[in-house]
Tab-separated table of C-alpha atoms in Angstrom:
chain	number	residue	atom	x	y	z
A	1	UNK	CA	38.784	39.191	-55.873
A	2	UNK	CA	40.537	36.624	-54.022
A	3	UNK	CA	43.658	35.379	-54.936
A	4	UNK	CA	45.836	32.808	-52.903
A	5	UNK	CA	49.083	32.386	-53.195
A	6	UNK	CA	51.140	28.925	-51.697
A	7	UNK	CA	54.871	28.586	-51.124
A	8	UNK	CA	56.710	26.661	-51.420
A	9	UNK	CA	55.798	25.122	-54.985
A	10	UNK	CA	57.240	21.865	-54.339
A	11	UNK	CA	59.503	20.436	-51.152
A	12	UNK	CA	61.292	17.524	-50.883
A	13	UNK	CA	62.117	15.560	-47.264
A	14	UNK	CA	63.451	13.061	-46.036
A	15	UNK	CA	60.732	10.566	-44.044
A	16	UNK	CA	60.555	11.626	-40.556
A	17	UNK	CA	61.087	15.477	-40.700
A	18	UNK	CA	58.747	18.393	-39.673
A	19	UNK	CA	57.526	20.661	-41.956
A	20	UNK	CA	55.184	23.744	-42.633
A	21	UNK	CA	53.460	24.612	-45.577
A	22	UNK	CA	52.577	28.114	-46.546
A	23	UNK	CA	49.123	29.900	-47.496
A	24	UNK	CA	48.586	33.212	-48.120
A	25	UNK	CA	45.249	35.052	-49.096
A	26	UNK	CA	44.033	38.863	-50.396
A	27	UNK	CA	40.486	38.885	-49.210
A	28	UNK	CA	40.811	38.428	-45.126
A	29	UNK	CA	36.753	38.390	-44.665
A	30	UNK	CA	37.020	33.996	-45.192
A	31	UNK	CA	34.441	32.598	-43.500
A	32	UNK	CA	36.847	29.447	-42.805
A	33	UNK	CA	39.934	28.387	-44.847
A	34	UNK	CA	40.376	24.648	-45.759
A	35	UNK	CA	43.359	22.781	-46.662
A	36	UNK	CA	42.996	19.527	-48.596
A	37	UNK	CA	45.329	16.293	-50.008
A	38	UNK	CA	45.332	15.846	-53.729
A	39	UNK	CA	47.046	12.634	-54.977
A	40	UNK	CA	48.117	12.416	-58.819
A	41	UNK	CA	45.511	12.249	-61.184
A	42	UNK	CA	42.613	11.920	-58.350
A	43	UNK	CA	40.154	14.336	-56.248
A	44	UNK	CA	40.839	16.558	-53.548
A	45	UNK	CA	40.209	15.196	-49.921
A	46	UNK	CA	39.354	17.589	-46.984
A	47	UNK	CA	42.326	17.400	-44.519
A	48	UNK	CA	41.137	20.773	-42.004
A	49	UNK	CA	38.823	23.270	-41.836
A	50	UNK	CA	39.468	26.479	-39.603
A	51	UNK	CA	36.677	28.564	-38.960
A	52	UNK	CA	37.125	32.499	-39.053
A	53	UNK	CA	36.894	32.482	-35.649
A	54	UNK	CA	39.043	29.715	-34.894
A	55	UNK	CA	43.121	30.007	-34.815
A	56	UNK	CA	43.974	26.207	-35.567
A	57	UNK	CA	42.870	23.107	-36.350
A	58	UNK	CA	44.201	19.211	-35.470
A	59	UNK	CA	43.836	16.542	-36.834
A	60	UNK	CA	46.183	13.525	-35.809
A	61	UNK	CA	49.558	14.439	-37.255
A	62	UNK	CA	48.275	17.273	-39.207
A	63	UNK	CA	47.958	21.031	-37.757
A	64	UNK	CA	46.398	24.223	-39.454
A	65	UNK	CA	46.923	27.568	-38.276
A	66	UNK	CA	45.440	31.050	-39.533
A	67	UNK	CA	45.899	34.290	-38.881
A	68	UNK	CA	42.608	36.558	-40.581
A	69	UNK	CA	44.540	39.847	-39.830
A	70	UNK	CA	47.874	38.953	-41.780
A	71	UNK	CA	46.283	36.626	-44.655
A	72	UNK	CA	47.960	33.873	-43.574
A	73	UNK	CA	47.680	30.054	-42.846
A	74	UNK	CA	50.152	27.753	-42.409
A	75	UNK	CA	49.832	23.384	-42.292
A	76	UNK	CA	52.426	21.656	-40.081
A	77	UNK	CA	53.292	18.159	-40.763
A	78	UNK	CA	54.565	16.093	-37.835
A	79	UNK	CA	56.885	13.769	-38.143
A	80	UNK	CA	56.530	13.056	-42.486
A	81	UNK	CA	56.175	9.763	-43.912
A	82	UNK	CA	56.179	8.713	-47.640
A	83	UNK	CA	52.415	8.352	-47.834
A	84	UNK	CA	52.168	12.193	-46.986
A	85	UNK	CA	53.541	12.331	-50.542
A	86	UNK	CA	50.830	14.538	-52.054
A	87	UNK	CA	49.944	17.878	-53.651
A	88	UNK	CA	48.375	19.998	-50.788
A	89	UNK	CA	46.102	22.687	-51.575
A	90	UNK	CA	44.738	25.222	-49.785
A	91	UNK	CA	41.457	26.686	-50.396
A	92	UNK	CA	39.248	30.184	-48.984
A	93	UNK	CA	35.984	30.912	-49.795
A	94	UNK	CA	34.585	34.159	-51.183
A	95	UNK	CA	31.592	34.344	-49.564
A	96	UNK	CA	28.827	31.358	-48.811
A	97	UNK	CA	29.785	29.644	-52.449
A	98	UNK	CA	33.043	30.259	-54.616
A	99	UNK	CA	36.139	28.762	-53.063
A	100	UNK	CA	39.487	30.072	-54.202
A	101	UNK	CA	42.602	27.527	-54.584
A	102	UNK	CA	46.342	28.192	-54.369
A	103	UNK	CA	48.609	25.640	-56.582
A	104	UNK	CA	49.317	23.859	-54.341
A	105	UNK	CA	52.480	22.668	-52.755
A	106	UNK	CA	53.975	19.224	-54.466
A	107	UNK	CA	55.620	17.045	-51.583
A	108	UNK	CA	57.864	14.443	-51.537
A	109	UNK	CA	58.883	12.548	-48.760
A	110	UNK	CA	62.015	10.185	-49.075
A	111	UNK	CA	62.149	7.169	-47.415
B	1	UNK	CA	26.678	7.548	-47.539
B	2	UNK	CA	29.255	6.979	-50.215
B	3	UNK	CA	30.600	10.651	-50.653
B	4	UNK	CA	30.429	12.240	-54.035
B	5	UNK	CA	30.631	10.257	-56.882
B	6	UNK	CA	31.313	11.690	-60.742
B	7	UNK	CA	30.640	9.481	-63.696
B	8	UNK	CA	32.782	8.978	-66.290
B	9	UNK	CA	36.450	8.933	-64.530
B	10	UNK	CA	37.587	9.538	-67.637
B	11	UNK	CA	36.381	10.566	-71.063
B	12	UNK	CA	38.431	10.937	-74.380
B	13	UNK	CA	36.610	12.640	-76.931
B	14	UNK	CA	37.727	14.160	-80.655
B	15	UNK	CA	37.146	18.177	-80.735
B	16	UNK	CA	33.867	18.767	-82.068
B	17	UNK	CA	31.871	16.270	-79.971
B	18	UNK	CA	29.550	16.991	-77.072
B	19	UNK	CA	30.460	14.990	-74.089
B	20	UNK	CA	28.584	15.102	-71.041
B	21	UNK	CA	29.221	14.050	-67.101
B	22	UNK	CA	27.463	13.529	-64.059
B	23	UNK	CA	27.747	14.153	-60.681
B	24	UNK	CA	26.121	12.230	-57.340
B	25	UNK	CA	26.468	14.701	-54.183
B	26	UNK	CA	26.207	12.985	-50.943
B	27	UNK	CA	22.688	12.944	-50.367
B	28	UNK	CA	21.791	15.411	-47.858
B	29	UNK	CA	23.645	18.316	-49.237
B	30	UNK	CA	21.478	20.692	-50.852
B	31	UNK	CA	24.713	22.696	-52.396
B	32	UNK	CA	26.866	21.471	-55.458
B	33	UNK	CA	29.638	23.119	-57.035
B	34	UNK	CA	31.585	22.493	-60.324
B	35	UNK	CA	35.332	23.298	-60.869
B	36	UNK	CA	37.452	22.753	-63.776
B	37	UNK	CA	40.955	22.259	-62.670
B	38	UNK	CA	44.238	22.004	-65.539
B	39	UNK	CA	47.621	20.555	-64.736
B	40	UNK	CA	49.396	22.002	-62.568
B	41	UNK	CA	46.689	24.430	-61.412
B	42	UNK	CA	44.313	24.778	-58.408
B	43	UNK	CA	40.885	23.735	-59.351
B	44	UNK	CA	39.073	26.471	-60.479
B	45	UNK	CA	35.282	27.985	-59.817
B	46	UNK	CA	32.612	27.368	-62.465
B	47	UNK	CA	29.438	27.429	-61.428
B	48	UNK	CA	26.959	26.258	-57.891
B	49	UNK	CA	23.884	25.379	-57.166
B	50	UNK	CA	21.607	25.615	-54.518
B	51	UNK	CA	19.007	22.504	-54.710
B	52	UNK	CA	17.518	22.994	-58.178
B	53	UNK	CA	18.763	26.275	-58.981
B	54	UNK	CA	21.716	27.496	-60.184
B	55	UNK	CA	23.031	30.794	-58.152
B	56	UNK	CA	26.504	31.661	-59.478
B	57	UNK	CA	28.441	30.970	-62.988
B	58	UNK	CA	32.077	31.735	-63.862
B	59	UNK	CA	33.270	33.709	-66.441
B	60	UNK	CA	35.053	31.052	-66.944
B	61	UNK	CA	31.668	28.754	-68.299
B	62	UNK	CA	31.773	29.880	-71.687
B	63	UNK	CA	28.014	29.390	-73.440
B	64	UNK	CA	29.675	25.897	-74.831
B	65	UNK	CA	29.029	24.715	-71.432
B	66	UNK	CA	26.565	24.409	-69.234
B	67	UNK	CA	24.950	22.997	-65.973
B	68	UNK	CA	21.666	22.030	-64.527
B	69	UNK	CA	20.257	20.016	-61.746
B	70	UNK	CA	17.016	19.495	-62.516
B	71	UNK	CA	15.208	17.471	-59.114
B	72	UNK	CA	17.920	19.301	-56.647
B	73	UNK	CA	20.214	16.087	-56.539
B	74	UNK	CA	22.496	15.096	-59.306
B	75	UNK	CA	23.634	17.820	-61.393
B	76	UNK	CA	25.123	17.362	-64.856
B	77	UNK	CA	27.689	19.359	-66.948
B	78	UNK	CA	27.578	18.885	-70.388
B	79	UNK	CA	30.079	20.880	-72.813
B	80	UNK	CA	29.460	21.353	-76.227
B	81	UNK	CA	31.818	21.411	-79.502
B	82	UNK	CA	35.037	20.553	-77.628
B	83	UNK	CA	37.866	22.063	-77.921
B	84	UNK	CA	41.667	21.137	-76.716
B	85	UNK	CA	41.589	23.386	-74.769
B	86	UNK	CA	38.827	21.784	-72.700
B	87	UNK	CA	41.030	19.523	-71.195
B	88	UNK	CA	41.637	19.173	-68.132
B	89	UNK	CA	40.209	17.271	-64.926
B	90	UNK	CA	35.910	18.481	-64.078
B	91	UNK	CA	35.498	18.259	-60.155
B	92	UNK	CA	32.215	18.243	-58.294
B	93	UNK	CA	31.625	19.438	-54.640
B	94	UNK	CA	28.933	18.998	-52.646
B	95	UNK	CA	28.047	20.962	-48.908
B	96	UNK	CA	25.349	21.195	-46.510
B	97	UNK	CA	23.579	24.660	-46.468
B	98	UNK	CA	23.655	25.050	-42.615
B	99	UNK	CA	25.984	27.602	-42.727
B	100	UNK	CA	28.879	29.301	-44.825
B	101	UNK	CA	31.420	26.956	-42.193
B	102	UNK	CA	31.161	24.036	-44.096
B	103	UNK	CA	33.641	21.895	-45.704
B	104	UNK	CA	32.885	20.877	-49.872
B	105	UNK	CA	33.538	17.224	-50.600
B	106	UNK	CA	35.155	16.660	-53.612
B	107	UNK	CA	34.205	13.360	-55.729
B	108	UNK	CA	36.954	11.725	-57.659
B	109	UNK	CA	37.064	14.190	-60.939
B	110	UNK	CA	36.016	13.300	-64.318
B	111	UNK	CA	39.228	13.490	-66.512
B	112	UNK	CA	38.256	14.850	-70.063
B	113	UNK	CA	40.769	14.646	-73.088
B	114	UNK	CA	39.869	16.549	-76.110
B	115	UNK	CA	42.003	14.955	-79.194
């Protein structure tokens, strides 16, 4: 079964920092490992995708990093601004269908 | 292409009642995929199809709910005698079945409230 775990829980900057946010998965044999945006009270948008074979991922100020053999994947956030103020979710797949979710990490940029 | 659209956003029903939602996948993905996801929680995994048929359920999809896409495009989840408990927000995600590398796009959730 896979279980994934995200730290921190929540995180609070101020606008203009850098900062990483932590996943962590059981089950290494992903096919890919996708991190998405959630905003309060609406649906999840795609933000990355890493393949399996793939060791990161960029997208503008966004950058996603995983390492298969340690469980790990990490999102790095350039340069933060209050509209990055979201719940961020990471998400692997067990297999072709069932995705797994962490909680997410609630973040809050400052102006 | 619009993405994936649910219908209702939101839906307040008294315990007891049958409520039922609807789900649009963007229209050349042959894969759709409920989750149920409660506050404060990562969505969770209840059930996918592939086209018409329906491949994997969650032990999570008690027999009070249940799923079905009948012509291999919009798929429906309908729950029956509500309970509280069934609160919570009922995302749909749709993917192309080119390969297991594919990103799910989420629609916008229906939010169910169970009084």
């Amino acid at each position: 079964k896979q279980e994934v775990t995200q730290i921190p829980a929540a995180l609070s900057v101020p606008e203009g920092e850098n900062l990483v946010l932590n996943c962590s998965f059981t089950d290494s044999a992903i096919y890919n490992l996708q991190w998405f945006r959630q905003d309060p009270g609406k649906g999840l948008t795609s933000l990355l995708l890493i393949q399996s074979s793939q060791r990161e991922q960029t997208s503008g100020r966004l950058n996603a990093s995983l390492d298969k053999s340690s469980g790990r994947s990490t999102l790095y956030i350039a340069a933060s601004q209050p509209g990055d103020s979201a719940t961020y979710l990471c998400a692997a797949p067990r297999g072709y269908q069932k995705v797994t979710f962490g909680i997410g990490t609630k973040l809050q940029v400052i102006p | 292409d619009t993405g994936v659209s649910q219908n209702p956003r939101h839906k307040i029903t008294k315990r007891g009642q049958n409520v039922t939602f609807r789900c649009d996948p963007i229209s050349e993905h042959n894969r759709l995929y409920w989750y149920r996801q409660t506050l404060g929680q990562g969505p969770e995994f209840l059930t996918y199809f592939q086209n018409e048929a329906q491949l994997e359920k969650s032990r999570l999809l008690s027999d009070r709910f249940s799923a079905e896409r009948p012509k291999g495009s919009f798929s429906t989840l309908e729950i029956q005698r509500t309970e509280q408990g069934d609160s919570a927000m009922y995302l749909c995600a749709s993917s192309q079945r080119v390969a297991p590398n594919t990103p799910q796009y989420f629609g916008p959730g229906t939010r169910l409230t169970v009084l």
